[in-house]
Short mmCIF file of C-alpha atoms in Angstrom, two decimals:
data_model
loop_
_atom_site.label_atom_id
_atom_site.label_comp_id
_atom_site.label_asym_id
_atom_site.label_seq_id
_atom_site.Cartn_x
_atom_site.Cartn_y
_atom_site.Cartn_z
CA PRO T 1 0.00 0.00 0.00
CA LYS T 2 0.96 3.60 -0.55
CA THR T 3 -1.01 6.25 1.29
CA SER T 4 -3.09 8.87 -0.45
CA ARG T 5 -6.25 10.90 0.10
CA VAL T 6 -9.55 10.69 -1.73
CA SER T 7 -12.94 12.41 -1.44
CA THR T 8 -15.47 10.37 0.52
CA ARG T 9 -18.05 11.00 -2.19
CA SER T 10 -16.25 8.75 -4.71
CA LEU T 11 -16.22 5.56 -2.59
CA VAL T 12 -18.05 2.30 -3.29
CA PHE T 13 -18.47 -0.45 -0.67
CA GLN T 14 -16.68 -3.71 -1.50
CA SER T 15 -15.18 -6.72 0.27
CA PHE T 16 -11.87 -8.43 -0.42
CA ASN T 17 -8.94 -10.35 1.09
CA LEU T 18 -5.57 -8.67 1.63
CA ASP T 19 -2.32 -10.59 1.95
CA LEU T 20 -0.48 -9.48 5.11
CA ASN T 21 3.14 -9.68 4.00
CA GLY T 22 3.11 -9.67 0.24
CA GLU T 23 3.18 -13.49 0.33
CA LEU T 24 0.28 -15.93 0.20
CA THR T 25 1.09 -17.57 3.51
CA GLY T 26 -0.94 -18.62 6.53
CA ILE T 27 -1.09 -16.70 9.80
CA SER T 28 0.58 -18.29 12.80
CA SER T 29 -1.27 -18.37 16.11
CA HIS T 30 0.23 -17.33 19.45
CA HIS T 31 -0.78 -18.10 22.99
CA LYS T 32 -1.00 -15.33 25.56
CA ILE T 33 1.43 -14.99 28.42
CA TYR T 34 -0.02 -13.01 31.27
CA PRO T 35 2.11 -10.68 33.42
CA SER T 36 3.93 -12.09 36.41
CA ILE T 37 2.91 -10.84 39.84
CA THR T 38 6.40 -11.42 41.24
CA MET T 39 8.88 -8.54 41.53
CA TRP T 40 12.46 -8.19 42.69
CA LEU T 41 12.93 -4.87 44.49
CA ILE T 42 16.00 -3.16 45.92
CA ASN T 43 15.86 -2.23 49.59
CA THR T 44 16.78 1.47 49.50
CA ARG T 45 18.50 1.22 52.90
CA THR T 46 20.54 -1.98 52.52
CA LEU T 47 20.75 -2.06 48.66
CA GLY T 48 19.88 -5.75 48.85
CA LEU T 49 17.44 -7.51 46.51
CA GLU T 50 14.17 -8.79 47.97
CA GLU T 51 11.45 -10.81 46.27
CA PHE T 52 7.76 -9.95 46.62
CA VAL T 53 4.66 -11.68 45.29
CA GLY T 54 1.17 -10.40 44.51
CA ALA T 55 -0.55 -8.37 47.20
CA ASP T 56 2.67 -8.28 49.24
CA ILE T 57 4.44 -5.98 46.75
CA PRO T 58 5.18 -2.74 48.67
CA ALA T 59 5.20 0.84 47.38
CA TYR T 60 8.29 1.48 45.26
CA ALA T 61 10.10 4.03 43.10
CA ILE T 62 11.14 3.05 39.59
CA LEU T 63 14.09 4.29 37.54
CA SER T 64 13.95 5.29 33.88
CA HIS T 65 17.33 5.82 32.22
CA THR T 66 19.53 4.96 29.26
CA TRP T 67 22.02 2.14 29.68
CA GLU T 68 25.69 3.13 29.97
CA THR T 69 28.91 1.18 30.46
CA GLY T 70 29.37 -0.67 33.71
CA GLU T 71 25.70 -1.37 34.45
CA VAL T 72 25.11 -3.68 37.41
CA THR T 73 23.38 -7.01 36.83
CA PHE T 74 20.85 -9.14 38.64
CA HIS T 75 23.62 -11.45 39.80
CA ASP T 76 25.61 -8.47 41.15
CA ALA T 77 22.58 -7.44 43.18
CA LYS T 78 21.93 -10.99 44.39
CA ALA T 79 25.55 -11.19 45.53
CA LYS T 80 25.02 -7.97 47.54
CA LEU T 81 27.58 -6.04 45.52
CA LEU T 82 25.48 -2.92 44.85
CA GLY T 83 26.91 -0.98 47.76
CA LYS T 84 30.49 -2.12 47.07
CA GLN T 85 30.93 -1.41 43.36
CA THR T 86 32.12 1.97 42.07
CA SER T 87 31.14 1.71 38.41
CA GLN T 88 28.95 4.35 36.80
CA GLY T 89 26.03 1.95 36.76
CA ALA T 90 26.42 1.07 40.44
CA ARG T 91 26.58 4.74 41.43
CA LYS T 92 23.43 5.41 39.41
CA VAL T 93 21.48 2.66 41.18
CA ALA T 94 22.71 3.76 44.60
CA LYS T 95 21.72 7.37 43.92
CA ALA T 96 18.29 6.31 42.64
CA CYS T 97 17.76 4.40 45.89
CA GLU T 98 18.88 7.45 47.88
CA VAL T 99 16.40 9.70 46.06
CA ALA T 100 13.64 7.10 46.51
CA ALA T 101 14.34 7.01 50.25
CA GLU T 102 14.11 10.82 50.34
CA HIS T 103 10.58 10.41 48.98
CA GLY T 104 9.78 8.04 51.84
CA LEU T 105 9.98 4.84 49.79
CA ALA T 106 11.73 1.77 51.19
CA TYR T 107 12.07 0.02 47.82
CA ALA T 108 13.11 0.78 44.26
CA TRP T 109 13.09 -1.09 40.93
CA VAL T 110 15.80 -0.76 38.26
CA ASP T 111 15.66 -2.75 35.03
CA THR T 112 19.41 -3.47 34.91
CA CYS T 113 19.48 -5.50 38.12
CA CYS T 114 15.89 -6.42 39.05
CA ILE T 115 15.33 -8.90 36.20
CA ASP T 116 17.11 -12.23 35.90
CA LYS T 117 17.86 -12.00 32.17
CA SER T 118 19.53 -15.43 32.18
CA SER T 119 16.03 -16.89 32.54
CA SER T 120 14.06 -16.55 29.30
CA ALA T 121 10.80 -17.20 31.16
CA GLU T 122 11.47 -14.46 33.72
CA LEU T 123 12.57 -12.04 31.01
CA THR T 124 9.38 -12.68 29.02
CA GLU T 125 7.19 -12.17 32.07
CA ALA T 126 9.05 -9.01 33.02
CA ILE T 127 8.75 -7.39 29.59
CA ASN T 128 5.06 -8.29 29.37
CA SER T 129 4.56 -6.77 32.85
CA MET T 130 6.77 -3.71 32.53
CA PHE T 131 4.13 -1.16 31.50
CA GLN T 132 2.06 -2.14 34.52
CA TRP T 133 5.12 -1.95 36.77
CA TYR T 134 5.81 1.62 35.67
CA ARG T 135 2.14 2.54 35.98
CA SER T 136 1.94 1.07 39.50
CA SER T 137 5.04 2.85 40.81
CA GLN T 138 4.67 5.60 43.39
CA ILE T 139 7.14 7.73 41.48
CA CYS T 140 9.28 7.34 38.36
CA LEU T 141 12.76 8.90 38.48
CA VAL T 142 14.04 9.87 35.02
CA TYR T 143 17.81 10.18 34.99
CA LEU T 144 19.16 12.07 31.97
CA SER T 145 22.86 11.23 32.06
CA ASP T 146 23.66 13.53 29.13
CA LEU T 147 21.85 16.63 30.43
CA LYS T 148 24.37 18.96 32.05
CA ALA T 149 23.43 20.91 35.14
CA VAL T 150 24.23 24.23 33.42
CA GLU T 151 21.91 23.56 30.46
CA LEU T 152 18.39 24.95 30.33
CA ASP T 153 15.37 22.66 30.29
CA HIS T 154 14.85 23.04 26.54
CA ALA T 155 18.22 21.28 26.05
CA MET T 156 16.41 18.10 27.13
CA CYS T 157 15.26 17.57 23.56
CA THR T 158 18.77 16.44 22.59
CA SER T 159 18.94 13.74 25.29
CA ARG T 160 19.33 10.11 24.22
CA TRP T 161 16.44 9.30 26.54
CA PHE T 162 13.96 10.66 23.98
CA LYS T 163 15.37 8.48 21.20
CA ARG T 164 15.25 5.10 22.94
CA GLY T 165 12.42 2.65 22.34
CA TRP T 166 11.90 1.50 25.94
CA THR T 167 11.62 5.01 27.38
CA LEU T 168 8.39 5.70 25.47
CA GLN T 169 6.31 3.54 27.82
CA GLU T 170 8.36 4.83 30.75
CA LEU T 171 7.24 8.36 29.89
CA ILE T 172 3.56 7.50 29.42
CA ALA T 173 2.78 4.89 32.07
CA PRO T 174 3.69 6.54 35.42
CA SER T 175 1.36 9.11 36.96
CA ARG T 176 4.21 10.78 38.89
CA LEU T 177 7.42 11.33 37.00
CA MET T 178 10.42 13.51 37.94
CA PHE T 179 13.35 14.46 35.69
CA TYR T 180 16.93 14.72 36.96
CA ASP T 181 20.08 15.89 35.15
CA GLN T 182 23.48 14.17 35.22
CA ASP T 183 24.23 15.62 38.67
CA TRP T 184 20.88 14.38 40.01
CA LYS T 185 19.52 17.90 40.22
CA LYS T 186 15.74 17.90 39.86
CA ARG T 187 14.64 19.64 36.64
CA GLY T 188 10.87 19.29 36.97
CA THR T 189 7.92 16.91 36.92
CA LYS T 190 5.92 15.62 34.00
CA GLU T 191 3.29 18.23 34.83
CA ASP T 192 5.85 21.06 34.96
CA LEU T 193 7.39 20.09 31.62
CA ALA T 194 4.25 18.81 29.86
CA SER T 195 4.32 21.37 27.06
CA LEU T 196 8.00 20.75 26.29
CA LEU T 197 7.58 16.96 26.50
CA SER T 198 4.62 17.08 24.12
CA LYS T 199 6.63 19.12 21.62
CA ILE T 200 9.56 16.69 21.78
CA THR T 201 7.54 13.45 21.62
CA ARG T 202 4.44 14.46 19.58
CA ILE T 203 2.27 13.03 22.37
CA ASP T 204 -0.76 15.11 23.39
CA ILE T 205 -0.46 16.84 26.75
CA GLY T 206 -3.74 15.23 27.85
CA ILE T 207 -2.24 11.75 27.38
CA LEU T 208 0.94 12.67 29.25
CA LEU T 209 -1.04 13.96 32.22
CA ASP T 210 -3.63 11.17 32.22
CA PRO T 211 -2.02 7.82 31.24
CA SER T 212 -5.38 6.04 31.42
CA ARG T 213 -6.34 7.79 28.16
CA VAL T 214 -3.62 6.09 26.13
CA TYR T 215 -5.99 3.34 24.96
CA THR T 216 -8.41 5.92 23.51
CA VAL T 217 -5.80 6.99 20.96
CA PRO T 218 -5.91 5.37 17.48
CA VAL T 219 -3.45 2.54 16.97
CA GLY T 220 -1.66 4.30 14.12
CA LYS T 221 -1.18 7.44 16.14
CA ARG T 222 0.28 5.45 19.05
CA MET T 223 2.64 3.79 16.57
CA SER T 224 3.76 7.22 15.35
CA TRP T 225 5.06 8.03 18.85
CA ALA T 226 7.64 5.25 18.42
CA ALA T 227 8.91 6.53 15.06
CA ASP T 228 12.64 7.31 15.05
CA ARG T 229 13.20 5.59 18.40
CA GLN T 230 15.89 2.94 18.52
CA THR T 231 16.63 -0.22 20.51
CA THR T 232 19.78 -2.32 20.72
CA ARG T 233 17.91 -5.44 19.58
CA LEU T 234 15.66 -5.09 16.53
CA GLU T 235 12.96 -7.21 18.16
CA ASP T 236 12.72 -4.77 21.07
CA ARG T 237 11.21 -2.12 18.80
CA ALA T 238 8.10 -4.31 18.93
CA TYR T 239 8.46 -5.69 22.46
CA SER T 240 8.85 -2.20 23.96
CA LEU T 241 5.36 -1.33 22.66
CA LEU T 242 3.45 -4.24 24.23
CA GLY T 243 2.08 -2.23 27.15
CA ILE T 244 1.10 0.75 25.00
CA PHE T 245 -1.22 -1.56 23.05
CA ASP T 246 -2.20 -3.73 26.04
CA ILE T 247 -0.76 -6.79 24.30
CA ASN T 248 0.89 -9.87 25.82
CA MET T 249 2.92 -12.15 23.57
CA PRO T 250 5.96 -14.44 23.80
CA LEU T 251 9.43 -13.09 23.05
CA ILE T 252 11.45 -14.74 20.30
CA TYR T 253 14.85 -13.09 20.07
CA GLY T 254 16.33 -13.89 16.70
CA GLU T 255 13.08 -13.41 14.76
CA GLY T 256 14.14 -9.91 13.64
CA PRO T 257 11.44 -7.86 11.83
CA LYS T 258 8.88 -10.66 12.32
CA ALA T 259 8.43 -9.36 15.88
CA PHE T 260 6.80 -6.19 14.59
CA THR T 261 4.60 -8.23 12.24
CA ARG T 262 3.47 -10.39 15.18
CA LEU T 263 2.67 -7.30 17.21
CA GLN T 264 0.45 -5.96 14.43
CA GLU T 265 -1.27 -9.32 14.08
CA GLU T 266 -2.05 -9.34 17.81
CA ILE T 267 -3.40 -5.78 17.65
CA ILE T 268 -5.62 -6.71 14.68
CA ARG T 269 -7.08 -9.64 16.63
CA ARG T 270 -8.16 -7.27 19.40
CA SER T 271 -9.15 -4.10 17.57
CA ASN T 272 -11.14 -2.90 14.56
CA ASP T 273 -9.14 0.33 14.32
CA VAL T 274 -8.12 0.66 10.65
CA SER T 275 -5.50 3.31 11.43
CA ILE T 276 -3.09 0.36 11.84
CA PHE T 277 -3.09 0.25 8.02
CA CYS T 278 -2.46 3.99 7.68
CA TRP T 279 1.29 4.11 7.10
CA ARG T 280 3.61 5.33 4.38
CA THR T 281 6.73 3.53 3.20
CA GLN T 282 9.97 5.21 2.18
CA GLU T 283 11.17 2.08 0.41
CA ASN T 284 11.79 2.22 -3.32
CA THR T 285 9.29 -0.51 -4.12
CA ARG T 286 6.08 -0.38 -6.12
CA TRP T 287 3.92 -2.60 -3.91
CA ARG T 288 4.01 -3.90 -0.35
CA GLY T 289 1.87 -6.09 1.91
CA ILE T 290 -0.82 -4.58 4.13
CA LEU T 291 1.34 -4.40 7.29
CA ALA T 292 4.06 -1.88 8.11
CA SER T 293 7.67 -2.96 8.52
CA SER T 294 8.50 -0.64 11.45
CA PRO T 295 7.00 2.14 13.62
CA ASP T 296 8.89 4.68 11.47
CA GLU T 297 6.32 4.24 8.70
CA PHE T 298 3.54 5.63 10.91
CA LYS T 299 4.82 9.22 11.02
CA CYS T 300 1.99 10.23 8.66
CA VAL T 301 -0.63 9.39 11.33
CA ALA T 302 0.74 11.72 14.00
CA ASP T 303 -2.10 14.23 13.56
CA ALA T 304 -4.98 11.78 13.08
CA GLU T 305 -8.32 12.65 14.67
CA ASP T 306 -8.81 10.36 17.67
CA ASP T 307 -12.53 9.68 17.32
CA VAL T 308 -12.83 9.05 13.57
CA ALA T 309 -10.56 6.00 13.32
CA LEU T 310 -11.86 4.46 16.53
CA LYS T 311 -15.61 4.87 16.00
CA ASN T 312 -15.94 4.08 12.29
CA GLY T 313 -13.65 1.09 11.86
CA PRO T 314 -15.31 -1.99 10.35
CA GLU T 315 -15.10 -5.53 11.65
CA TYR T 316 -12.25 -7.48 10.10
CA THR T 317 -10.51 -10.80 10.74
CA LEU T 318 -7.29 -12.65 10.06
CA THR T 319 -7.75 -15.79 7.97
CA ASN T 320 -5.40 -18.40 6.52
CA LYS T 321 -5.22 -16.23 3.37
CA GLY T 322 -4.48 -12.96 5.10
CA LEU T 323 -6.79 -10.14 6.14
CA ARG T 324 -10.52 -10.23 5.33
CA ILE T 325 -12.12 -6.81 5.49
CA GLU T 326 -15.04 -4.87 4.03
CA LEU T 327 -14.26 -1.25 3.24
CA ASP T 328 -15.13 1.50 0.79
CA LEU T 329 -13.25 1.38 -2.52
CA ALA T 330 -12.83 3.86 -5.36
CA SER T 331 -11.40 3.09 -8.79
CA ALA T 332 -7.91 4.46 -9.38
CA GLY T 333 -7.37 2.99 -12.85
CA PRO T 334 -7.24 -0.46 -14.49
CA ASN T 335 -6.93 -3.05 -11.71
CA LEU T 336 -6.11 -0.28 -9.22
CA TYR T 337 -8.20 0.95 -6.30
CA PHE T 338 -8.22 3.33 -3.38
CA MET T 339 -9.14 1.74 -0.03
CA ALA T 340 -10.57 4.30 2.37
CA LEU T 341 -9.27 4.35 5.93
CA TYR T 342 -11.50 6.09 8.46
CA CYS T 343 -8.55 8.21 9.48
CA THR T 344 -8.40 11.94 8.87
CA ASP T 345 -6.51 14.93 10.20
CA TYR T 346 -7.19 18.51 9.13
CA PHE T 347 -9.02 17.57 5.92
CA LYS T 348 -12.52 17.11 7.31
CA ASP T 349 -14.06 16.04 3.96
CA GLU T 350 -11.28 13.59 3.06
CA TRP T 351 -9.97 10.28 4.37
CA GLN T 352 -6.52 8.77 4.22
CA CYS T 353 -6.46 5.93 1.67
CA ILE T 354 -4.08 3.28 0.36
CA TYR T 355 -3.53 2.07 -3.16
CA LEU T 356 -4.49 -1.53 -3.92
CA THR T 357 -3.89 -3.70 -6.95
CA ALA T 358 -5.88 -6.86 -7.67
CA ILE T 359 -3.64 -9.92 -8.09
CA GLY T 360 -6.21 -12.74 -8.19
#
């Protein structure tokens, strides 16, 4: 598909099947993995790891940061080395615990050392639970290691933190969020900096201040927030978005771009929001399948109207031949069509569309 716009008056209702990946292949099924209710937390006084389950999980602070050299591991923490190491990562964890204690919290969670990454099962459960963990925290401490104390707040826009895939959910999920520079000087809360954060991230201020509204935003628009963000592992570009779409799925490191395809398939199974098909490719290819290859292709949906895509989407299903959907079509030439997506921005009498060609 290639995106375009067309007048709503020229559309004719039709039904058809769309191949998902440009290949006539079946759709694999995936079982759900529900979030774990077990957490490892750091005691902010002793810097020791403690395990908590279910209703026994105490109030905690959570750290959001970008990984640097010398990060401490789960095994370091289990061996009670947090208070003894002098690496940059160890100092960061110790300072986060100190700030958490200043806020009256006896426990803190840090992704570098509170997940046993040697266990694939624990890693899967942790990543599927992470959005909820950030949302349930009493306070989220954002440490910007590249923001100098002498720089003004608007210099935040150049921080690596705003270009990482995982930090997107860490910005949205917590209700209370405080930013600190490289010297751990407080620079403001999410409320204080809401206008600047919205400008940097293209996320509406209302969503930043009320995380519960994230699921009222069209799928394509949520995808656009992740455009231009990077992760060390390609698969994590998809896995870091699970909580933003309220999706649980198994992790398969080594699957590469298929992870993002699986994420879209899971979203389609749970939603009738056609904005998931509203993307534009920069590839030099004439035709593509119906699914995007990365969040970068959703930049064109950043200004979509929230209610149009959500309220007017038709019912559609995944079949063993691809996607079965009934939507309005308009002729675009011999064997070519426009498919209307109920997704509009400032053009109130027009919809975003994609080009289709009949191949069978």
